[in-house]
């Protein structure tokens, strides 16, 4: 089970890993917390009034397309996108949005899904949300709360029989080592690197690379990841940053997707190369 804040997050964070496990016969469920109603239109070709007028329906259709490409199951929690506040000072979040929900209440629908789907492994964002979008931070909060509550018969007794997932991971989408490796690989070809400015900004940011416990080899599924990401056509520019680096270079320079194991009730040696390390053999992997 991979818990994400908005439609498109599942395709930009851990998508190749999911595609790999689907190909191996693993049941994969993406849980999407919000409908992405307040997301930006980042593809200039689709920045049109008719798109903005139907953004909620369009984003659902994009999610349908990405789901089919990845071969996953997908469920909506039904919360309303909080938007990304901008300005100084920041404006208040919209009334009723996901980020303003009570964590214990908002975790309930996710507890129900965990008890119904019965995953062995859950992935989500770290305490900063991967990046500080209020919906990503809230996604982290309810994911941890639901993981801890799903196996407790005394908590949410009305939401089904208890089920305790065995492992909880945070997605570490970008580390300084990864960006540096990609940057150096691009520079070696004699082409200007799209990562140069990113590395400059990184000087003032903590590096999450040391937190990585698990590197999943999944380079052969990077094209599937990119196809799924392009399916979210309002959210990505097909001529933009994400698609500037040749695929074979990406596969060679950094052939894994990376995670931090933060909860585990099974023994597993570190570092890992498999989210199901210690789990396989206990039953059908989920």
PDB file of C-alpha atoms in Angstrom:
ATOM      1  CA  UNK A   1       0.000   0.000   0.000  1.00  0.00           C
ATOM      2  CA  UNK A   2       1.383   3.390  -1.053  1.00  0.00           C
ATOM      3  CA  UNK A   3      -0.313   6.399   0.552  1.00  0.00           C
ATOM      4  CA  UNK A   4      -0.128   9.662  -1.402  1.00  0.00           C
ATOM      5  CA  UNK A   5      -1.545  13.153  -1.050  1.00  0.00           C
ATOM      6  CA  UNK A   6      -2.691  13.956  -4.592  1.00  0.00           C
ATOM      7  CA  UNK A   7      -3.244  12.282  -7.963  1.00  0.00           C
ATOM      8  CA  UNK A   8       0.164  12.399  -9.733  1.00  0.00           C
ATOM      9  CA  UNK A   9       2.175  11.877  -6.512  1.00  0.00           C
ATOM     10  CA  UNK A  10       2.058   8.119  -7.036  1.00  0.00           C
ATOM     11  CA  UNK A  11       3.696   8.550 -10.448  1.00  0.00           C
ATOM     12  CA  UNK A  12       6.484  10.871  -9.301  1.00  0.00           C
ATOM     13  CA  UNK A  13       7.343   9.015  -6.089  1.00  0.00           C
ATOM     14  CA  UNK A  14       8.048   5.286  -6.092  1.00  0.00           C
ATOM     15  CA  UNK A  15       6.227   4.491  -9.328  1.00  0.00           C
ATOM     16  CA  UNK A  16       8.972   2.318 -10.805  1.00  0.00           C
ATOM     17  CA  UNK A  17       9.118   0.326  -7.573  1.00  0.00           C
ATOM     18  CA  UNK A  18       5.375  -0.274  -7.723  1.00  0.00           C
ATOM     19  CA  UNK A  19       5.554  -1.304 -11.372  1.00  0.00           C
ATOM     20  CA  UNK A  20       8.339  -3.749 -10.527  1.00  0.00           C
ATOM     21  CA  UNK A  21       6.323  -5.393  -7.782  1.00  0.00           C
ATOM     22  CA  UNK A  22       3.194  -5.536  -9.937  1.00  0.00           C
ATOM     23  CA  UNK A  23       5.247  -7.380 -12.570  1.00  0.00           C
ATOM     24  CA  UNK A  24       6.316  -9.829  -9.862  1.00  0.00           C
ATOM     25  CA  UNK A  25       2.695 -10.563  -8.950  1.00  0.00           C
ATOM     26  CA  UNK A  26       2.391  -8.361  -5.876  1.00  0.00           C
ATOM     27  CA  UNK A  27      -0.960  -6.690  -5.171  1.00  0.00           C
ATOM     28  CA  UNK A  28      -0.355  -2.926  -4.983  1.00  0.00           C
ATOM     29  CA  UNK A  29      -2.922  -0.405  -3.780  1.00  0.00           C
ATOM     30  CA  UNK A  30      -2.357   3.345  -4.071  1.00  0.00           C
ATOM     31  CA  UNK A  31      -4.382   5.418  -1.638  1.00  0.00           C
ATOM     32  CA  UNK A  32      -4.944   9.002  -2.802  1.00  0.00           C
ATOM     33  CA  UNK A  33      -5.920  11.301   0.054  1.00  0.00           C
ATOM     34  CA  UNK A  34      -7.337  14.224  -1.958  1.00  0.00           C
ATOM     35  CA  UNK A  35      -8.712  14.914  -5.409  1.00  0.00           C
ATOM     36  CA  UNK A  36      -6.027  17.460  -6.248  1.00  0.00           C
ATOM     37  CA  UNK A  37      -8.720  20.088  -6.802  1.00  0.00           C
ATOM     38  CA  UNK A  38      -6.420  23.001  -5.942  1.00  0.00           C
ATOM     39  CA  UNK A  39      -3.380  21.805  -7.865  1.00  0.00           C
ATOM     40  CA  UNK A  40      -1.696  23.997 -10.451  1.00  0.00           C
ATOM     41  CA  UNK A  41      -1.852  23.393 -14.188  1.00  0.00           C
ATOM     42  CA  UNK A  42       1.846  22.973 -14.941  1.00  0.00           C
ATOM     43  CA  UNK A  43       1.540  22.031 -18.606  1.00  0.00           C
ATOM     44  CA  UNK A  44       1.346  25.317 -20.549  1.00  0.00           C
ATOM     45  CA  UNK A  45      -0.540  23.592 -23.365  1.00  0.00           C
ATOM     46  CA  UNK A  46      -3.401  22.847 -20.953  1.00  0.00           C
ATOM     47  CA  UNK A  47      -3.478  26.149 -19.062  1.00  0.00           C
ATOM     48  CA  UNK A  48      -6.894  26.997 -20.471  1.00  0.00           C
ATOM     49  CA  UNK A  49     -10.210  28.136 -18.965  1.00  0.00           C
ATOM     50  CA  UNK A  50     -12.001  24.930 -19.943  1.00  0.00           C
ATOM     51  CA  UNK A  51      -9.377  22.859 -18.120  1.00  0.00           C
ATOM     52  CA  UNK A  52      -9.553  24.977 -14.975  1.00  0.00           C
ATOM     53  CA  UNK A  53     -13.353  24.780 -15.043  1.00  0.00           C
ATOM     54  CA  UNK A  54     -13.234  20.963 -14.935  1.00  0.00           C
ATOM     55  CA  UNK A  55     -10.000  20.364 -13.045  1.00  0.00           C
ATOM     56  CA  UNK A  56     -11.435  17.892 -10.506  1.00  0.00           C
ATOM     57  CA  UNK A  57     -12.919  15.634 -13.198  1.00  0.00           C
ATOM     58  CA  UNK A  58      -9.807  15.906 -15.356  1.00  0.00           C
ATOM     59  CA  UNK A  59      -7.516  14.921 -12.505  1.00  0.00           C
ATOM     60  CA  UNK A  60      -9.673  11.851 -11.792  1.00  0.00           C
ATOM     61  CA  UNK A  61      -9.441  10.838 -15.447  1.00  0.00           C
ATOM     62  CA  UNK A  62      -5.672  11.342 -15.359  1.00  0.00           C
ATOM     63  CA  UNK A  63      -5.471   9.110 -12.291  1.00  0.00           C
ATOM     64  CA  UNK A  64      -7.464   6.440 -14.110  1.00  0.00           C
ATOM     65  CA  UNK A  65      -4.967   6.529 -16.968  1.00  0.00           C
ATOM     66  CA  UNK A  66      -1.925   6.390 -14.663  1.00  0.00           C
ATOM     67  CA  UNK A  67      -3.460   3.527 -12.685  1.00  0.00           C
ATOM     68  CA  UNK A  68      -3.861   1.477 -15.842  1.00  0.00           C
ATOM     69  CA  UNK A  69      -0.265   2.154 -16.903  1.00  0.00           C
ATOM     70  CA  UNK A  70       1.147   1.112 -13.515  1.00  0.00           C
ATOM     71  CA  UNK A  71      -1.145  -1.898 -13.167  1.00  0.00           C
ATOM     72  CA  UNK A  72      -2.119  -0.945  -9.634  1.00  0.00           C
ATOM     73  CA  UNK A  73      -5.335  -0.734  -7.680  1.00  0.00           C
ATOM     74  CA  UNK A  74      -6.292   2.707  -6.393  1.00  0.00           C
ATOM     75  CA  UNK A  75      -8.652   4.166  -3.787  1.00  0.00           C
ATOM     76  CA  UNK A  76      -9.678   7.722  -2.951  1.00  0.00           C
ATOM     77  CA  UNK A  77      -9.979   8.866   0.657  1.00  0.00           C
ATOM     78  CA  UNK A  78     -12.153  11.780  -0.482  1.00  0.00           C
ATOM     79  CA  UNK A  79     -10.533  14.713   1.300  1.00  0.00           C
ATOM     80  CA  UNK A  80     -10.363  18.156  -0.309  1.00  0.00           C
ATOM     81  CA  UNK A  81      -7.015  19.466  -1.548  1.00  0.00           C
ATOM     82  CA  UNK A  82      -5.581  22.176   0.731  1.00  0.00           C
ATOM     83  CA  UNK A  83      -3.605  23.955  -1.969  1.00  0.00           C
ATOM     84  CA  UNK A  84      -0.069  25.234  -1.482  1.00  0.00           C
ATOM     85  CA  UNK A  85      -0.242  28.561   0.367  1.00  0.00           C
ATOM     86  CA  UNK A  86       2.029  31.297  -0.928  1.00  0.00           C
ATOM     87  CA  UNK A  87       2.936  34.733   0.383  1.00  0.00           C
ATOM     88  CA  UNK A  88       4.477  36.353   3.446  1.00  0.00           C
ATOM     89  CA  UNK A  89       2.745  35.913   5.741  1.00  0.00           C
ATOM     90  CA  UNK A  90       1.141  32.749   4.452  1.00  0.00           C
ATOM     91  CA  UNK A  91      -2.623  32.953   4.027  1.00  0.00           C
ATOM     92  CA  UNK A  92      -4.850  30.641   6.104  1.00  0.00           C
ATOM     93  CA  UNK A  93      -5.703  27.261   4.656  1.00  0.00           C
ATOM     94  CA  UNK A  94      -9.176  26.860   3.117  1.00  0.00           C
ATOM     95  CA  UNK A  95     -11.897  25.810   5.533  1.00  0.00           C
ATOM     96  CA  UNK A  96     -12.630  22.070   5.434  1.00  0.00           C
ATOM     97  CA  UNK A  97      -9.457  21.132   3.574  1.00  0.00           C
ATOM     98  CA  UNK A  98      -7.451  17.961   4.224  1.00  0.00           C
ATOM     99  CA  UNK A  99      -4.647  19.611   6.192  1.00  0.00           C
ATOM    100  CA  UNK A 100      -7.094  21.038   8.745  1.00  0.00           C
ATOM    101  CA  UNK A 101      -8.738  17.716   9.610  1.00  0.00           C
ATOM    102  CA  UNK A 102      -8.309  16.092  12.999  1.00  0.00           C
ATOM    103  CA  UNK A 103      -5.624  13.427  12.545  1.00  0.00           C
ATOM    104  CA  UNK A 104      -7.447  10.729  14.503  1.00  0.00           C
ATOM    105  CA  UNK A 105     -10.620  11.276  12.517  1.00  0.00           C
ATOM    106  CA  UNK A 106      -8.879  11.548   9.155  1.00  0.00           C
ATOM    107  CA  UNK A 107      -6.898   8.347   9.816  1.00  0.00           C
ATOM    108  CA  UNK A 108     -10.121   6.358  10.129  1.00  0.00           C
ATOM    109  CA  UNK A 109     -10.776   5.806   6.399  1.00  0.00           C
ATOM    110  CA  UNK A 110      -7.159   4.714   5.976  1.00  0.00           C
ATOM    111  CA  UNK A 111      -7.436   2.280   8.882  1.00  0.00           C
ATOM    112  CA  UNK A 112     -10.482   0.792   7.159  1.00  0.00           C
ATOM    113  CA  UNK A 113      -8.545   0.357   3.910  1.00  0.00           C
ATOM    114  CA  UNK A 114      -5.591  -1.235   5.691  1.00  0.00           C
ATOM    115  CA  UNK A 115      -7.914  -3.732   7.343  1.00  0.00           C
ATOM    116  CA  UNK A 116      -9.667  -4.487   4.067  1.00  0.00           C
ATOM    117  CA  UNK A 117      -6.621  -4.679   1.777  1.00  0.00           C
ATOM    118  CA  UNK A 118      -4.327  -6.172   4.461  1.00  0.00           C
ATOM    119  CA  UNK A 119      -0.955  -4.940   3.180  1.00  0.00           C
ATOM    120  CA  UNK A 120       2.299  -6.310   4.515  1.00  0.00           C
ATOM    121  CA  UNK A 121       4.189  -3.149   3.514  1.00  0.00           C
ATOM    122  CA  UNK A 122       3.095   0.504   3.600  1.00  0.00           C
ATOM    123  CA  UNK A 123       4.944   3.441   2.025  1.00  0.00           C
ATOM    124  CA  UNK A 124       4.296   7.140   2.612  1.00  0.00           C
ATOM    125  CA  UNK A 125       6.131  10.445   3.134  1.00  0.00           C
ATOM    126  CA  UNK A 126       8.436  11.499   5.955  1.00  0.00           C
ATOM    127  CA  UNK A 127       7.600  14.021   8.667  1.00  0.00           C
ATOM    128  CA  UNK A 128       8.294  16.907   6.265  1.00  0.00           C
ATOM    129  CA  UNK A 129       5.977  15.436   3.655  1.00  0.00           C
ATOM    130  CA  UNK A 130       8.899  14.927   1.282  1.00  0.00           C
ATOM    131  CA  UNK A 131       8.499  18.664   0.742  1.00  0.00           C
ATOM    132  CA  UNK A 132       6.457  20.985   2.965  1.00  0.00           C
ATOM    133  CA  UNK A 133       3.079  20.926   1.234  1.00  0.00           C
ATOM    134  CA  UNK A 134       0.388  20.869   3.941  1.00  0.00           C
ATOM    135  CA  UNK A 135      -1.343  17.887   2.311  1.00  0.00           C
ATOM    136  CA  UNK A 136       1.909  15.908   2.181  1.00  0.00           C
ATOM    137  CA  UNK A 137       2.547  16.578   5.856  1.00  0.00           C
ATOM    138  CA  UNK A 138      -1.009  15.544   6.713  1.00  0.00           C
ATOM    139  CA  UNK A 139      -0.598  12.424   4.555  1.00  0.00           C
ATOM    140  CA  UNK A 140       2.423  11.516   6.683  1.00  0.00           C
ATOM    141  CA  UNK A 141       0.485  12.066   9.897  1.00  0.00           C
ATOM    142  CA  UNK A 142      -2.510   9.920   9.017  1.00  0.00           C
ATOM    143  CA  UNK A 143      -0.332   7.193   7.459  1.00  0.00           C
ATOM    144  CA  UNK A 144       1.674   6.763  10.657  1.00  0.00           C
ATOM    145  CA  UNK A 145      -1.470   6.973  12.800  1.00  0.00           C
ATOM    146  CA  UNK A 146      -3.283   4.376  10.691  1.00  0.00           C
ATOM    147  CA  UNK A 147      -0.270   2.045  10.578  1.00  0.00           C
ATOM    148  CA  UNK A 148      -0.085   2.092  14.370  1.00  0.00           C
ATOM    149  CA  UNK A 149      -3.847   1.697  14.849  1.00  0.00           C
ATOM    150  CA  UNK A 150      -4.807  -0.843  12.186  1.00  0.00           C
ATOM    151  CA  UNK A 151      -3.675  -3.855  14.220  1.00  0.00           C
ATOM    152  CA  UNK A 152      -5.182  -2.686  17.513  1.00  0.00           C
ATOM    153  CA  UNK A 153      -8.582  -4.255  18.136  1.00  0.00           C
ATOM    154  CA  UNK A 154      -9.447  -1.567  20.691  1.00  0.00           C
ATOM    155  CA  UNK A 155      -9.006   1.270  18.213  1.00  0.00           C
ATOM    156  CA  UNK A 156     -11.580   1.968  15.503  1.00  0.00           C
ATOM    157  CA  UNK A 157     -13.450  -1.287  16.335  1.00  0.00           C
ATOM    158  CA  UNK A 158     -16.222  -0.338  13.886  1.00  0.00           C
ATOM    159  CA  UNK A 159     -13.804  -0.318  10.921  1.00  0.00           C
ATOM    160  CA  UNK A 160     -13.209  -4.034  10.482  1.00  0.00           C
ATOM    161  CA  UNK A 161     -11.078  -6.825  11.888  1.00  0.00           C
ATOM    162  CA  UNK A 162      -7.583  -5.732  12.984  1.00  0.00           C
ATOM    163  CA  UNK A 163      -4.678  -6.127  10.576  1.00  0.00           C
ATOM    164  CA  UNK A 164      -1.120  -5.077  11.351  1.00  0.00           C
ATOM    165  CA  UNK A 165       1.132  -4.234   8.402  1.00  0.00           C
ATOM    166  CA  UNK A 166       4.668  -5.469   8.995  1.00  0.00           C
ATOM    167  CA  UNK A 167       6.797  -2.648   7.590  1.00  0.00           C
ATOM    168  CA  UNK A 168       6.439   1.113   7.132  1.00  0.00           C
ATOM    169  CA  UNK A 169       8.683   3.080   4.781  1.00  0.00           C
ATOM    170  CA  UNK A 170       9.192   6.735   3.947  1.00  0.00           C
ATOM    171  CA  UNK A 171       9.868   7.515   0.308  1.00  0.00           C
ATOM    172  CA  UNK A 172      13.208   9.305  -0.096  1.00  0.00           C
ATOM    173  CA  UNK A 173      12.654  10.612  -3.586  1.00  0.00           C
ATOM    174  CA  UNK A 174      15.745  12.784  -3.821  1.00  0.00           C
ATOM    175  CA  UNK A 175      19.001  12.748  -1.924  1.00  0.00           C
ATOM    176  CA  UNK A 176      22.051  14.887  -2.588  1.00  0.00           C
ATOM    177  CA  UNK A 177      23.918  11.800  -3.776  1.00  0.00           C
ATOM    178  CA  UNK A 178      21.263  11.035  -6.367  1.00  0.00           C
ATOM    179  CA  UNK A 179      21.112  14.576  -7.716  1.00  0.00           C
ATOM    180  CA  UNK A 180      24.909  14.783  -7.834  1.00  0.00           C
ATOM    181  CA  UNK A 181      25.168  11.451  -9.671  1.00  0.00           C
ATOM    182  CA  UNK A 182      22.613  12.519 -12.263  1.00  0.00           C
ATOM    183  CA  UNK A 183      24.244  15.939 -12.617  1.00  0.00           C
ATOM    184  CA  UNK A 184      27.705  14.487 -13.176  1.00  0.00           C
ATOM    185  CA  UNK A 185      26.360  11.939 -15.661  1.00  0.00           C
ATOM    186  CA  UNK A 186      24.730  14.710 -17.707  1.00  0.00           C
ATOM    187  CA  UNK A 187      27.794  16.947 -17.577  1.00  0.00           C
ATOM    188  CA  UNK A 188      29.957  14.056 -18.791  1.00  0.00           C
ATOM    189  CA  UNK A 189      27.955  14.026 -22.024  1.00  0.00           C
ATOM    190  CA  UNK A 190      28.822  17.674 -22.672  1.00  0.00           C
ATOM    191  CA  UNK A 191      25.243  18.854 -22.151  1.00  0.00           C
ATOM    192  CA  UNK A 192      24.119  21.528 -19.698  1.00  0.00           C
ATOM    193  CA  UNK A 193      22.752  19.870 -16.580  1.00  0.00           C
ATOM    194  CA  UNK A 194      19.215  20.670 -15.385  1.00  0.00           C
ATOM    195  CA  UNK A 195      20.397  19.775 -11.870  1.00  0.00           C
ATOM    196  CA  UNK A 196      23.037  22.514 -11.468  1.00  0.00           C
ATOM    197  CA  UNK A 197      20.719  25.056  -9.844  1.00  0.00           C
ATOM    198  CA  UNK A 198      19.188  22.335  -7.675  1.00  0.00           C
ATOM    199  CA  UNK A 199      22.599  21.428  -6.286  1.00  0.00           C
ATOM    200  CA  UNK A 200      23.284  25.075  -5.473  1.00  0.00           C
ATOM    201  CA  UNK A 201      20.068  25.297  -3.493  1.00  0.00           C
ATOM    202  CA  UNK A 202      20.942  22.064  -1.700  1.00  0.00           C
ATOM    203  CA  UNK A 203      23.760  23.787   0.176  1.00  0.00           C
ATOM    204  CA  UNK A 204      21.152  25.191   2.574  1.00  0.00           C
ATOM    205  CA  UNK A 205      19.088  22.005   2.899  1.00  0.00           C
ATOM    206  CA  UNK A 206      19.673  18.899   5.001  1.00  0.00           C
ATOM    207  CA  UNK A 207      20.540  15.785   3.017  1.00  0.00           C
ATOM    208  CA  UNK A 208      18.258  12.815   3.568  1.00  0.00           C
ATOM    209  CA  UNK A 209      20.681  10.443   1.889  1.00  0.00           C
ATOM    210  CA  UNK A 210      22.025   9.095   5.208  1.00  0.00           C
ATOM    211  CA  UNK A 211      18.467   8.055   6.124  1.00  0.00           C
ATOM    212  CA  UNK A 212      18.159   5.658   3.192  1.00  0.00           C
ATOM    213  CA  UNK A 213      17.946   2.046   4.346  1.00  0.00           C
ATOM    214  CA  UNK A 214      16.525   0.450   1.213  1.00  0.00           C
ATOM    215  CA  UNK A 215      17.457   0.869  -2.438  1.00  0.00           C
ATOM    216  CA  UNK A 216      15.136  -0.987  -4.792  1.00  0.00           C
ATOM    217  CA  UNK A 217      16.670  -1.777  -8.217  1.00  0.00           C
ATOM    218  CA  UNK A 218      13.950  -0.824 -10.700  1.00  0.00           C
ATOM    219  CA  UNK A 219      15.642   0.967 -13.611  1.00  0.00           C
ATOM    220  CA  UNK A 220      13.895  -1.176 -16.228  1.00  0.00           C
ATOM    221  CA  UNK A 221      10.595   0.293 -14.996  1.00  0.00           C
ATOM    222  CA  UNK A 222      11.642   3.949 -15.296  1.00  0.00           C
ATOM    223  CA  UNK A 223       9.893   4.178 -18.699  1.00  0.00           C
ATOM    224  CA  UNK A 224       6.667   2.945 -17.074  1.00  0.00           C
ATOM    225  CA  UNK A 225       7.109   5.581 -14.359  1.00  0.00           C
ATOM    226  CA  UNK A 226       7.491   8.310 -16.966  1.00  0.00           C
ATOM    227  CA  UNK A 227       4.489   7.099 -18.962  1.00  0.00           C
ATOM    228  CA  UNK A 228       2.381   7.211 -15.794  1.00  0.00           C
ATOM    229  CA  UNK A 229       3.662  10.679 -14.968  1.00  0.00           C
ATOM    230  CA  UNK A 230       2.838  11.942 -18.464  1.00  0.00           C
ATOM    231  CA  UNK A 231      -0.701  10.590 -17.987  1.00  0.00           C
ATOM    232  CA  UNK A 232      -1.123  13.366 -15.408  1.00  0.00           C
ATOM    233  CA  UNK A 233      -1.045  15.817 -18.282  1.00  0.00           C
ATOM    234  CA  UNK A 234      -2.165  18.878 -16.312  1.00  0.00           C
ATOM    235  CA  UNK A 235       0.579  18.323 -13.749  1.00  0.00           C
ATOM    236  CA  UNK A 236       3.676  17.870 -15.899  1.00  0.00           C
ATOM    237  CA  UNK A 237       5.105  19.575 -18.941  1.00  0.00           C
ATOM    238  CA  UNK A 238       6.177  16.783 -21.332  1.00  0.00           C
ATOM    239  CA  UNK A 239       8.907  19.129 -22.580  1.00  0.00           C
ATOM    240  CA  UNK A 240       9.950  20.156 -19.091  1.00  0.00           C
ATOM    241  CA  UNK A 241      12.549  19.376 -16.464  1.00  0.00           C
ATOM    242  CA  UNK A 242      11.472  15.836 -15.588  1.00  0.00           C
ATOM    243  CA  UNK A 243      12.030  14.556 -19.123  1.00  0.00           C
ATOM    244  CA  UNK A 244      15.234  16.373 -20.111  1.00  0.00           C
ATOM    245  CA  UNK A 245      17.670  13.651 -19.036  1.00  0.00           C
ATOM    246  CA  UNK A 246      17.968  10.669 -21.429  1.00  0.00           C
ATOM    247  CA  UNK A 247      16.407   7.515 -20.026  1.00  0.00           C
ATOM    248  CA  UNK A 248      19.489   5.328 -20.451  1.00  0.00           C
ATOM    249  CA  UNK A 249      21.563   7.892 -18.552  1.00  0.00           C
ATOM    250  CA  UNK A 250      19.095   7.895 -15.643  1.00  0.00           C
ATOM    251  CA  UNK A 251      19.096   4.106 -15.572  1.00  0.00           C
ATOM    252  CA  UNK A 252      22.858   3.968 -15.463  1.00  0.00           C
ATOM    253  CA  UNK A 253      23.532   6.834 -13.035  1.00  0.00           C
ATOM    254  CA  UNK A 254      20.964   5.922 -10.359  1.00  0.00           C
ATOM    255  CA  UNK A 255      19.127   2.654 -11.029  1.00  0.00           C
ATOM    256  CA  UNK A 256      17.185   2.501  -7.762  1.00  0.00           C
ATOM    257  CA  UNK A 257      14.314   4.144  -5.913  1.00  0.00           C
ATOM    258  CA  UNK A 258      15.140   4.768  -2.291  1.00  0.00           C
ATOM    259  CA  UNK A 259      13.288   4.413   1.002  1.00  0.00           C
ATOM    260  CA  UNK A 260      13.751   4.682   4.751  1.00  0.00           C
ATOM    261  CA  UNK A 261      12.465   1.807   6.891  1.00  0.00           C
ATOM    262  CA  UNK A 262      10.895   3.372   9.994  1.00  0.00           C
ATOM    263  CA  UNK A 263       8.763   0.558  11.451  1.00  0.00           C
ATOM    264  CA  UNK A 264       9.317  -3.180  11.183  1.00  0.00           C
ATOM    265  CA  UNK A 265       8.104  -6.212  13.089  1.00  0.00           C
ATOM    266  CA  UNK A 266      10.279  -8.586  11.015  1.00  0.00           C
ATOM    267  CA  UNK A 267      14.029  -9.099  11.035  1.00  0.00           C
ATOM    268  CA  UNK A 268      15.837  -7.822   7.966  1.00  0.00           C
ATOM    269  CA  UNK A 269      19.533  -7.142   7.351  1.00  0.00           C
ATOM    270  CA  UNK A 270      20.573  -3.611   6.434  1.00  0.00           C
ATOM    271  CA  UNK A 271      20.911  -2.207   3.887  1.00  0.00           C
ATOM    272  CA  UNK A 272      17.972  -3.685   1.992  1.00  0.00           C
ATOM    273  CA  UNK A 273      17.238  -3.987  -1.711  1.00  0.00           C
ATOM    274  CA  UNK A 274      13.654  -5.226  -1.323  1.00  0.00           C
ATOM    275  CA  UNK A 275      10.680  -3.690   0.511  1.00  0.00           C
ATOM    276  CA  UNK A 276       9.576  -7.242   1.256  1.00  0.00           C
ATOM    277  CA  UNK A 277      12.854  -8.340   2.849  1.00  0.00           C
ATOM    278  CA  UNK A 278      11.889 -10.391   5.899  1.00  0.00           C
ATOM    279  CA  UNK A 279       8.285 -10.604   4.689  1.00  0.00           C
ATOM    280  CA  UNK A 280       8.511 -13.037   1.782  1.00  0.00           C
ATOM    281  CA  UNK A 281       7.561 -16.501   2.918  1.00  0.00           C
ATOM    282  CA  UNK A 282       4.925 -15.182   5.334  1.00  0.00           C
ATOM    283  CA  UNK A 283       2.212 -15.283   2.699  1.00  0.00           C
ATOM    284  CA  UNK A 284       1.290 -13.480  -0.518  1.00  0.00           C
ATOM    285  CA  UNK A 285       3.220 -10.209  -0.549  1.00  0.00           C
ATOM    286  CA  UNK A 286       1.203  -7.012  -0.466  1.00  0.00           C
TER     287      UNK A 286
END
